[in-house]
Structure formats: C-alpha cells, structure tokens
mmCIF file of C-alpha atoms in Angstrom:
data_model
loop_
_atom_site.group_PDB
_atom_site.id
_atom_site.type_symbol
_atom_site.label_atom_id
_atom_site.label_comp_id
_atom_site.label_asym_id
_atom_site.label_seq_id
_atom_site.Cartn_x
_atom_site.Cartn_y
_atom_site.Cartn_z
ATOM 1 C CA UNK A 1 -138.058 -103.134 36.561
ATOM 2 C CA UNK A 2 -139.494 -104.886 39.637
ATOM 3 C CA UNK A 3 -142.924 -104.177 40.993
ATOM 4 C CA UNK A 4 -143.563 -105.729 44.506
ATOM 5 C CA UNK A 5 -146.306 -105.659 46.490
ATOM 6 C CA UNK A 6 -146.862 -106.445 49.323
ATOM 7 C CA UNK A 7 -148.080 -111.963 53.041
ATOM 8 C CA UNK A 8 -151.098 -114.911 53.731
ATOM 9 C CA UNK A 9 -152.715 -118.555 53.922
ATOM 10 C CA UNK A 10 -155.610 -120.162 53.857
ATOM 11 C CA UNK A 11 -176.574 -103.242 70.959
ATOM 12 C CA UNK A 12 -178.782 -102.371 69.740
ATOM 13 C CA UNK A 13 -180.357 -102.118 66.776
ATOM 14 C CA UNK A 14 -183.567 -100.343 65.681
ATOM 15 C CA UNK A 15 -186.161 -103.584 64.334
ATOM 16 C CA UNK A 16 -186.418 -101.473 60.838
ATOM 17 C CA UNK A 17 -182.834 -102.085 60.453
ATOM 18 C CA UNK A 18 -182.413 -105.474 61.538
ATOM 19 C CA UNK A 19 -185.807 -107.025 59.099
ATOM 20 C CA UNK A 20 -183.554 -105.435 56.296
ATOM 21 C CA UNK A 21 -180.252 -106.791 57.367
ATOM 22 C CA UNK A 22 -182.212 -110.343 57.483
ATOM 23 C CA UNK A 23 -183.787 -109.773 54.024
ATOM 24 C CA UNK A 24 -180.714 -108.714 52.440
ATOM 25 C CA UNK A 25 -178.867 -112.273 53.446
ATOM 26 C CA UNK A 26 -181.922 -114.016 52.486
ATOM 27 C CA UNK A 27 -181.860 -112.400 49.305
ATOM 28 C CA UNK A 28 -178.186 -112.899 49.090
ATOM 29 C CA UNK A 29 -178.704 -116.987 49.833
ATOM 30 C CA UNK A 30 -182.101 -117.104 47.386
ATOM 31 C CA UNK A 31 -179.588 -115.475 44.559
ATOM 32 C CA UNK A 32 -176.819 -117.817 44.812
ATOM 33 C CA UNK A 33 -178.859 -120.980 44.544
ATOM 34 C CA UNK A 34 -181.337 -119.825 41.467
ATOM 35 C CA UNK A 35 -178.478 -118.695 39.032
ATOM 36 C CA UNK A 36 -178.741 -120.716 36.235
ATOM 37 C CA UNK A 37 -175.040 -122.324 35.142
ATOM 38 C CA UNK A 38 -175.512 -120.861 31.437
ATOM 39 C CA UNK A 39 -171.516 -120.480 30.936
ATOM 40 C CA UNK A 40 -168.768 -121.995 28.725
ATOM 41 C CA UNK A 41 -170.829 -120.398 25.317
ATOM 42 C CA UNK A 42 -166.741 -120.647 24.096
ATOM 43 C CA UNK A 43 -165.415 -123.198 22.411
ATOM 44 C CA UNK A 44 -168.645 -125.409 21.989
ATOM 45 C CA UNK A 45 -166.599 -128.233 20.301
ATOM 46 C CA UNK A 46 -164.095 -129.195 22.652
ATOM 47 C CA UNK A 47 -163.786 -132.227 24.341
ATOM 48 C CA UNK A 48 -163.503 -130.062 27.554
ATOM 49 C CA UNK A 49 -166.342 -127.365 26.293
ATOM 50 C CA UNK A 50 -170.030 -126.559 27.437
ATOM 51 C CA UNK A 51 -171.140 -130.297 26.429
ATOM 52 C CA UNK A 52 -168.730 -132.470 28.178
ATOM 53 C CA UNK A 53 -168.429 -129.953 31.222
ATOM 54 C CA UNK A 54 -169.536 -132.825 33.900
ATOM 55 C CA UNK A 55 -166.977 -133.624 36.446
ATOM 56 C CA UNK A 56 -166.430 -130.600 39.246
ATOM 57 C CA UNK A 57 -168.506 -128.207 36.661
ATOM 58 C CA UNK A 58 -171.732 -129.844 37.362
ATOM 59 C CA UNK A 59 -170.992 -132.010 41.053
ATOM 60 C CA UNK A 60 -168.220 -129.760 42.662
ATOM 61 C CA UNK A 61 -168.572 -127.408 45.770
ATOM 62 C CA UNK A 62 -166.387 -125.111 45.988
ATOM 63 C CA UNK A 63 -167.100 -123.692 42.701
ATOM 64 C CA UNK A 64 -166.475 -120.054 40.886
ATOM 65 C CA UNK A 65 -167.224 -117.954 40.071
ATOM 66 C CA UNK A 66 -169.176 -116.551 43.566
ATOM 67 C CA UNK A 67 -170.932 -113.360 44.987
ATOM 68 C CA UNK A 68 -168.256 -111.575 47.311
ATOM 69 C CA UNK A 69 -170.828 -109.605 49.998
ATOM 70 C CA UNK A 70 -168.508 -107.439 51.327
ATOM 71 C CA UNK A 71 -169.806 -106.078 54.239
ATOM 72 C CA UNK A 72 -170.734 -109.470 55.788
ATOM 73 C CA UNK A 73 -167.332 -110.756 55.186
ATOM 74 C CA UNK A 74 -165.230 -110.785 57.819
ATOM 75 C CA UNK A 75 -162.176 -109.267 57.965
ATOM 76 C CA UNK A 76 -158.903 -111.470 58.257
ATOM 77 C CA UNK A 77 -155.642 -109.267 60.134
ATOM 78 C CA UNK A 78 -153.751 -111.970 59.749
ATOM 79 C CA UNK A 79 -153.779 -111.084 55.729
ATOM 80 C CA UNK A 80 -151.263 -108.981 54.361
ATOM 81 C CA UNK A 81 -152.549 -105.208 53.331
ATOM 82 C CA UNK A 82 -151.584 -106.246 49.698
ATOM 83 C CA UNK A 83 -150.916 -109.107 47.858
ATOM 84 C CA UNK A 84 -146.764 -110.265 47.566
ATOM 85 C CA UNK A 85 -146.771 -110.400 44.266
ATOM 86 C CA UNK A 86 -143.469 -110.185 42.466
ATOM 87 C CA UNK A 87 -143.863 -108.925 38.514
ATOM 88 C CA UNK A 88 -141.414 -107.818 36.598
ATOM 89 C CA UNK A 89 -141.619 -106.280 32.942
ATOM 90 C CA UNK A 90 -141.262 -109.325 30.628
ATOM 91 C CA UNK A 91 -141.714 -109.606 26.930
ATOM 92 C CA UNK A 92 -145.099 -111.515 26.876
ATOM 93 C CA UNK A 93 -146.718 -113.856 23.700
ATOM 94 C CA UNK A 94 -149.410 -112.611 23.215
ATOM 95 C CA UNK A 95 -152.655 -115.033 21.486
ATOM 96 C CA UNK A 96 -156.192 -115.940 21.445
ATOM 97 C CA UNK A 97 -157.018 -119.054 24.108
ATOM 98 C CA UNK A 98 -160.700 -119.448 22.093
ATOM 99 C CA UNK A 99 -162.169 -116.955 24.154
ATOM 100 C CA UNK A 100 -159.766 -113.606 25.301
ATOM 101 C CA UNK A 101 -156.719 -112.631 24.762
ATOM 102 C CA UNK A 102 -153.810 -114.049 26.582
ATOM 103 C CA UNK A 103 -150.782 -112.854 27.911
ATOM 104 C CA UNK A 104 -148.115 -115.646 28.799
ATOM 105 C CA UNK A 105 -144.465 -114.444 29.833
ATOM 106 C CA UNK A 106 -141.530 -114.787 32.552
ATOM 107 C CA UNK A 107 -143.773 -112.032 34.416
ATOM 108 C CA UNK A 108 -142.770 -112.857 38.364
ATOM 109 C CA UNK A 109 -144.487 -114.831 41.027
ATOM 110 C CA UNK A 110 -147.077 -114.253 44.196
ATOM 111 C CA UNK A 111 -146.302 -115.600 47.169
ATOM 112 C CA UNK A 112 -148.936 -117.098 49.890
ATOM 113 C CA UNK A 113 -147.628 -118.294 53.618
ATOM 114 C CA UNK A 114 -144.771 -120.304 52.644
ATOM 115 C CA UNK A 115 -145.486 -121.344 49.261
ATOM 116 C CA UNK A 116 -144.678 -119.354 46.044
ATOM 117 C CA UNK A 117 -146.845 -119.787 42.758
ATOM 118 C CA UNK A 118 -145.336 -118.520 39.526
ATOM 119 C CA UNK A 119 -147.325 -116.712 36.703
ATOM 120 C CA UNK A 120 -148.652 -119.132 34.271
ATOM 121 C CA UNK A 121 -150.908 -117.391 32.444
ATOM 122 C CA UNK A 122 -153.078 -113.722 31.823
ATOM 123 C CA UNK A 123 -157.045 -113.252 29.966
ATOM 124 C CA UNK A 124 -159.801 -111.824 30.842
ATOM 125 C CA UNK A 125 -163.839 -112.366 30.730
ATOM 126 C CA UNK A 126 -166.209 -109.838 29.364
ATOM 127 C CA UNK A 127 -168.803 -109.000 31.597
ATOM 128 C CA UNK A 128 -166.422 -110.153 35.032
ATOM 129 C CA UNK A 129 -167.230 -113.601 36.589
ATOM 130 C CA UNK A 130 -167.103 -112.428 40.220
ATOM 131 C CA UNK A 131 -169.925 -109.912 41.093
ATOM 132 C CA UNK A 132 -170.165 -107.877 44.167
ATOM 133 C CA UNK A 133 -172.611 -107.587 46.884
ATOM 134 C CA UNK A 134 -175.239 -108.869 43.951
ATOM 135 C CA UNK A 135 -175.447 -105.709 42.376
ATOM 136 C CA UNK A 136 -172.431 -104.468 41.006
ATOM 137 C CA UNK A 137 -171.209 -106.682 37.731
ATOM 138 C CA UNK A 138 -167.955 -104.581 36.150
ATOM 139 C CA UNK A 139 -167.283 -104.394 32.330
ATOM 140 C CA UNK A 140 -164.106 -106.576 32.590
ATOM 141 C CA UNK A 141 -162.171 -109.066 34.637
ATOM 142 C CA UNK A 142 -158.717 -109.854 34.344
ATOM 143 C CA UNK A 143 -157.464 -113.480 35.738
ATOM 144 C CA UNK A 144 -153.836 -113.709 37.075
ATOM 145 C CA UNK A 145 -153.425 -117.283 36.753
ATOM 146 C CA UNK A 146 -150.442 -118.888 38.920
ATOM 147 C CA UNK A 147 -149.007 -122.920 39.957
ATOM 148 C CA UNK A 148 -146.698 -123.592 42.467
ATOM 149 C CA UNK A 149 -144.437 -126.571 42.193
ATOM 150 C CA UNK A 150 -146.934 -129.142 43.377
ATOM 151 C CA UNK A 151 -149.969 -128.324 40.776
ATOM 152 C CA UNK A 152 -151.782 -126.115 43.228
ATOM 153 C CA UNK A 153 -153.171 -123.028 41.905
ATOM 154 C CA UNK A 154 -153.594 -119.005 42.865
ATOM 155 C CA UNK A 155 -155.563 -116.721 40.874
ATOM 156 C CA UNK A 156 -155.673 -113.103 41.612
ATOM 157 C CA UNK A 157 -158.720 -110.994 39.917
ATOM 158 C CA UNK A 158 -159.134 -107.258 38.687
ATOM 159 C CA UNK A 159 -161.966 -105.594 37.417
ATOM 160 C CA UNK A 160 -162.187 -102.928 35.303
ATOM 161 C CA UNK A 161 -164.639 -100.322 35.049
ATOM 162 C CA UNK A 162 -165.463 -97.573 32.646
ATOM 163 C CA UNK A 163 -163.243 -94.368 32.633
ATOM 164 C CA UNK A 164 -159.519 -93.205 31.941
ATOM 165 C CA UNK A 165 -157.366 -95.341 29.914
ATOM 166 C CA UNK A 166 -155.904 -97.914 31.302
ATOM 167 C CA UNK A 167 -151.539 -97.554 30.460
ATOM 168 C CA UNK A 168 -151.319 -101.110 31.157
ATOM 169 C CA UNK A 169 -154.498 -102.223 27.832
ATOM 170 C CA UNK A 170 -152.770 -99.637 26.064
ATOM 171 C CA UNK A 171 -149.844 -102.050 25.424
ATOM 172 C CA UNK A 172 -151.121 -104.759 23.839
ATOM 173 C CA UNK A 173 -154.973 -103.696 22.792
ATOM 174 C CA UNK A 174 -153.947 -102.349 19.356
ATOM 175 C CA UNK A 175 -152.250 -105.536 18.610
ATOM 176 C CA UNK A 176 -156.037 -107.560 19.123
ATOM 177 C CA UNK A 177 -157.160 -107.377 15.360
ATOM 178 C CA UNK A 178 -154.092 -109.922 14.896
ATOM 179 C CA UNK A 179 -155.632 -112.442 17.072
ATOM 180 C CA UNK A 180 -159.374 -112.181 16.781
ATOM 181 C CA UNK A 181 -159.109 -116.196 14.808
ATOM 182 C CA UNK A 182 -158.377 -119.122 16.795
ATOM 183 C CA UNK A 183 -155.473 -120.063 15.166
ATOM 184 C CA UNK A 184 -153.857 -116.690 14.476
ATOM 185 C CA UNK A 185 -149.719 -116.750 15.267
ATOM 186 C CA UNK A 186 -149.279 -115.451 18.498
ATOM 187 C CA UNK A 187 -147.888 -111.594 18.555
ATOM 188 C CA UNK A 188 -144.946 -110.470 20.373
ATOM 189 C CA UNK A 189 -145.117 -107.592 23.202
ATOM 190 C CA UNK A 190 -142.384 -106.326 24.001
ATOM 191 C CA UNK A 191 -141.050 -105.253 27.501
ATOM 192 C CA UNK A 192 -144.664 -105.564 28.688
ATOM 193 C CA UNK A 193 -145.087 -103.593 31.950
ATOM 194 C CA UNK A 194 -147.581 -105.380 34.587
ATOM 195 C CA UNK A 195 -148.790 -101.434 35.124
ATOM 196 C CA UNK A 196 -151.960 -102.145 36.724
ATOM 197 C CA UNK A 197 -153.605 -101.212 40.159
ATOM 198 C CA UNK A 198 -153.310 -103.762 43.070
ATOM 199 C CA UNK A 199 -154.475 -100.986 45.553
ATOM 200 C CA UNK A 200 -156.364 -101.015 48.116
ATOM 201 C CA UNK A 201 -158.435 -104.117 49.978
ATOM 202 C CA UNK A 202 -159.175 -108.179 48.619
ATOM 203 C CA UNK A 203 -161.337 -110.388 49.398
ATOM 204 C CA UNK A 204 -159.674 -114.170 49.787
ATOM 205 C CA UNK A 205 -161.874 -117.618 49.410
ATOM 206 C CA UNK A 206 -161.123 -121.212 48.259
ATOM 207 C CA UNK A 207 -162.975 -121.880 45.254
ATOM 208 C CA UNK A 208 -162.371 -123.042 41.524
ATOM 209 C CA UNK A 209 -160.863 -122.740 38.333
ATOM 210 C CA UNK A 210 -163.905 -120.905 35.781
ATOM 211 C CA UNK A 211 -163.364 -123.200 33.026
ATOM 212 C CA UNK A 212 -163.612 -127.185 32.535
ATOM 213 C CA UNK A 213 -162.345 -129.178 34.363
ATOM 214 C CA UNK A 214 -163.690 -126.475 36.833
ATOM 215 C CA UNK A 215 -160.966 -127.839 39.403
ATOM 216 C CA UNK A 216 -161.185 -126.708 43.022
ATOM 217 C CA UNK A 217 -158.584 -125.974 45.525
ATOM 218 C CA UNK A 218 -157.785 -122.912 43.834
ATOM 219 C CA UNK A 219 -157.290 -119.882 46.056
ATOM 220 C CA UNK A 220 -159.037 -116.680 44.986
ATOM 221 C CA UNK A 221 -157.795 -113.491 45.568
ATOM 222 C CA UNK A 222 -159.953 -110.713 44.346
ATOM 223 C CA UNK A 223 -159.224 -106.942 44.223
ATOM 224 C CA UNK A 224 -162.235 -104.897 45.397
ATOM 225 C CA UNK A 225 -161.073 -101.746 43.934
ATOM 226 C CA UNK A 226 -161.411 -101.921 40.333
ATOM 227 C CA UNK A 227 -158.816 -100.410 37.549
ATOM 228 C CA UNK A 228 -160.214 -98.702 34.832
ATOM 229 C CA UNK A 229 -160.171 -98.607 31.062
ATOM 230 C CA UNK A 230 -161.647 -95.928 28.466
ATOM 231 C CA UNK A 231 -164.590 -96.328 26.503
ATOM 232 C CA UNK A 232 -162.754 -96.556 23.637
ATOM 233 C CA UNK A 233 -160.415 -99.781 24.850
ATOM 234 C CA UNK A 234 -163.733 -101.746 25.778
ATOM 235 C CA UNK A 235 -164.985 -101.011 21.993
ATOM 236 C CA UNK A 236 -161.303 -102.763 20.710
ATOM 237 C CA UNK A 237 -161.581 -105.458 23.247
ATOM 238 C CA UNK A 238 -165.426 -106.277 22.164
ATOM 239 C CA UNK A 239 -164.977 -105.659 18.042
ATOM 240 C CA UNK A 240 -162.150 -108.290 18.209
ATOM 241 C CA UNK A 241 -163.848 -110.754 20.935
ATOM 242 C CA UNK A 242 -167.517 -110.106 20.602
ATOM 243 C CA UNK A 243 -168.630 -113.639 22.469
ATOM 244 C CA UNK A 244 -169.517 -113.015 26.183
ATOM 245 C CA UNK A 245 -167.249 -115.084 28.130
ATOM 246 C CA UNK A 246 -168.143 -115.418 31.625
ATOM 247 C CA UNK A 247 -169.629 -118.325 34.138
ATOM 248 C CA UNK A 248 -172.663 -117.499 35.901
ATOM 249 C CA UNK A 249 -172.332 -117.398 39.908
ATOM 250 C CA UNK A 250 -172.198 -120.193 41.930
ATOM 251 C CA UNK A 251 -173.257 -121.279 44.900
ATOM 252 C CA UNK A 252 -171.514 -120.544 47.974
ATOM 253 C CA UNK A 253 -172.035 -123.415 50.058
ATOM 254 C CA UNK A 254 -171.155 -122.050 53.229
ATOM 255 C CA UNK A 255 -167.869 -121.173 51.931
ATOM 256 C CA UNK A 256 -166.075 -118.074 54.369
ATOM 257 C CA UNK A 257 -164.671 -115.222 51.883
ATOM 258 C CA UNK A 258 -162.228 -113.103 53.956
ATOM 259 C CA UNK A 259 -161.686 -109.465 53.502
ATOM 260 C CA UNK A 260 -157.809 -107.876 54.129
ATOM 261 C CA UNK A 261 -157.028 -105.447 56.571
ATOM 262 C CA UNK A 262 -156.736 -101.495 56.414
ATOM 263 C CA UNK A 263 -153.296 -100.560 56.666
ATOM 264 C CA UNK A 264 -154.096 -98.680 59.782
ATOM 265 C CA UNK A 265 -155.567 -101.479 60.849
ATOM 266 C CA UNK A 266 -153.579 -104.333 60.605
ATOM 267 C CA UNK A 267 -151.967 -105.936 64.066
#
C-alpha cells in the first residue's frame, strides 16, 4: 500500500495592542538566547556524546532544535499544502539507537523541488525538541530522518500529544521491553504501516541535525498539527526509555521559518 502526500525548496492598531505585540517578540528573542544547551544526557561515553560535542554543537548557526512562532512566520504559497512524501508499508528493524527506539526500513521517499531524499531512519525524543510559540512543549516528537544522493539531509517532525491511541505506536510499542538495553537484537515488524497524520499546515526552516556532529544544512519540516497517542502508550514508551532525550532550543539567528499555505489559499 502506497500513501502519498502531497511540492517545495528552500492601519491601525490600538497602542495596547501594539506594546504587547512588541513585548511578545522581545520575549520571544530574550528566550532564544538564555536557553541553556543542557542536551545530549544519552550516551555520555561516546566519542560523539555530551563531552566531545564541540564542532557545529557548540560554534554552529543554524542550529536545532528552534522555537517555531507561528503567527509571525510568514506564510510561503509557493509551498506545497502537504509534504510529497512517498511511504509505503515496509517491514521495518526495529532497535534501540542509545536513546529511542528506531524504526529503519525500505519505507518510501519525500521529495523537495527537484531533489528526492529517501528514508534513512525513524526515533523519537521525549519531551519534543521543537517547541511552539514558547509555550506549548508536546509529550513526544517523532524525527523522519531522510538523504538524498549527495549527503544532504530532510527531516520531517510530528508531535504527539495526549489522547486516543495512536494505530500507527500500536504496531511496534508492545515490542519495546525487547529493546530497552543497548545492545538488545533488533526486533522484526512486520508490514509496518506509516499510519500517521501529515494533516494540515508545516512550518519549513534550514537548521540542524539534534545530535553530534549537530550538522547544518538540514531542512526542517515540522507538522504543526500534532498526532496523538493514549496515556497508556506514553507509560510503555517511558517504562522502557525513561532518560529524557531532547536538546534544549537554540538560537534563531535571524533564521526565516516559513509556514505552508491553506489549501484554499494556495495560488
């Protein structure tokens, strides 16, 4: 079974509201800078971990995870409505990468302009990385990590929140207690379906990849609507990877995040 989505690149105002639009960016710009870079608590004795992170980690700028403030973000027509991505159900490998499960498989491809990245890899961070308009940090976000045939690199983020079960956890999430050691064989699921919600709009930026080497010139595509997953399935995915996993926000630096088009909207 195929599952396509939908292509891409690279007045007057009362003074009340106006002092609070300015405080709000302030406060958006004062945020950015003063988080602390307290990430990679995972795999503390690697040669790439938390200690030897220097490189793009500590010097680079264009850096991610960021703060996506959507209503200042412009909005791009020239972005498709929905990503073209290309998955197709796949058995998948599933193992434990030292900090989340990950899902590796012949799942399909997503294509940008006139370049196509295949899927590389699929794991998640618990709380998510990216946060929105400051305030709102969801339970769980899933990275859909692709390459193209010169190195380059997409990744396309979900979130999940709190409520029904998700049918696309439901798959594999049982199978976590078989993985919770670094080491552990990696567990076969079969005829995985990539059943989760790309709906409605993105926000696209140039940033980086979350973990060392922290390389840049990776293009960021991050659903604003988030998927959902029951109680229950964040219990399974915390019992079997307890660790927090994700980077603290980085600075912008003047970077432009671009939000898609409304289908009725789009020229």
């Amino acid at each position: 079974m195929e599952y396509r989505r939908s292509h891409d690149p690279r007045a007057n105002i009362k003074t009340k509201t106006s002092s609070w639009r300015v405080f709000f960016i302030l406060l958006l710009a004062v945020v950015a800078i003063a988080q602390p870079d307290l990430d990679f608590i995972h795999d503390v004795t690697s040669p790439d971990g938390p200690l030897h992170s220097d490189g793009f980690c500590s010097n680079g700028t264009m850096q991610s995870p960021i703060n996506i403030n959507v209503p200042l973000s412009p909005v791009n027509y020239s972005l498709p409505v929905s990503p073209d991505t290309k998955y197709v159900t796949a058995n998948a490998s599933l193992s434990n990468n030292g900090f989340s499960p990950q899902l590796v498989g012949p799942f399909g491809n997503f294509t940008i302009g006139n370049k196509t990245y295949d899927f590389v890899n699929l794991h998640f961070h618990r709380p998510a990385e990216h946060t929105l308009n400051i305030i709102t940090r969801y339970q769980l976000e899933m990275h859909i990590v692709h390459m193209n045939a010169d190195g380059e690199r997409a990744v396309i983020a979900l979130f999940f929140t709190l409520g029904a079960s998700s049918p696309f956890l439901s798959q594999f999430f049982h199978l976590l207690p078989q993985i919770e050691e670094i080491g552990d064989p990696p567990v076969l699921v079969p005829n995985l379906e990539p059943s989760f919600s790309m709906s409605g709009k993105y926000a696209r930026y140039l940033g980086s990849l979350t973990l060392p080497p922290c390389t840049e010139g990776v293009i960021w595509t991050v659903m604003l609507q988030p998927n959902t997953l029951s109680t229950q399935q964040l219990a399974q995915f915390i019992s079997s990877f307890p660790d927090e996993s994700a980077r603290s926000v980085q600075p912008g630096n003047g970077r432009v995040v671009q939000i898609s088009p409304s289908e009725w909207t789009q020229f």
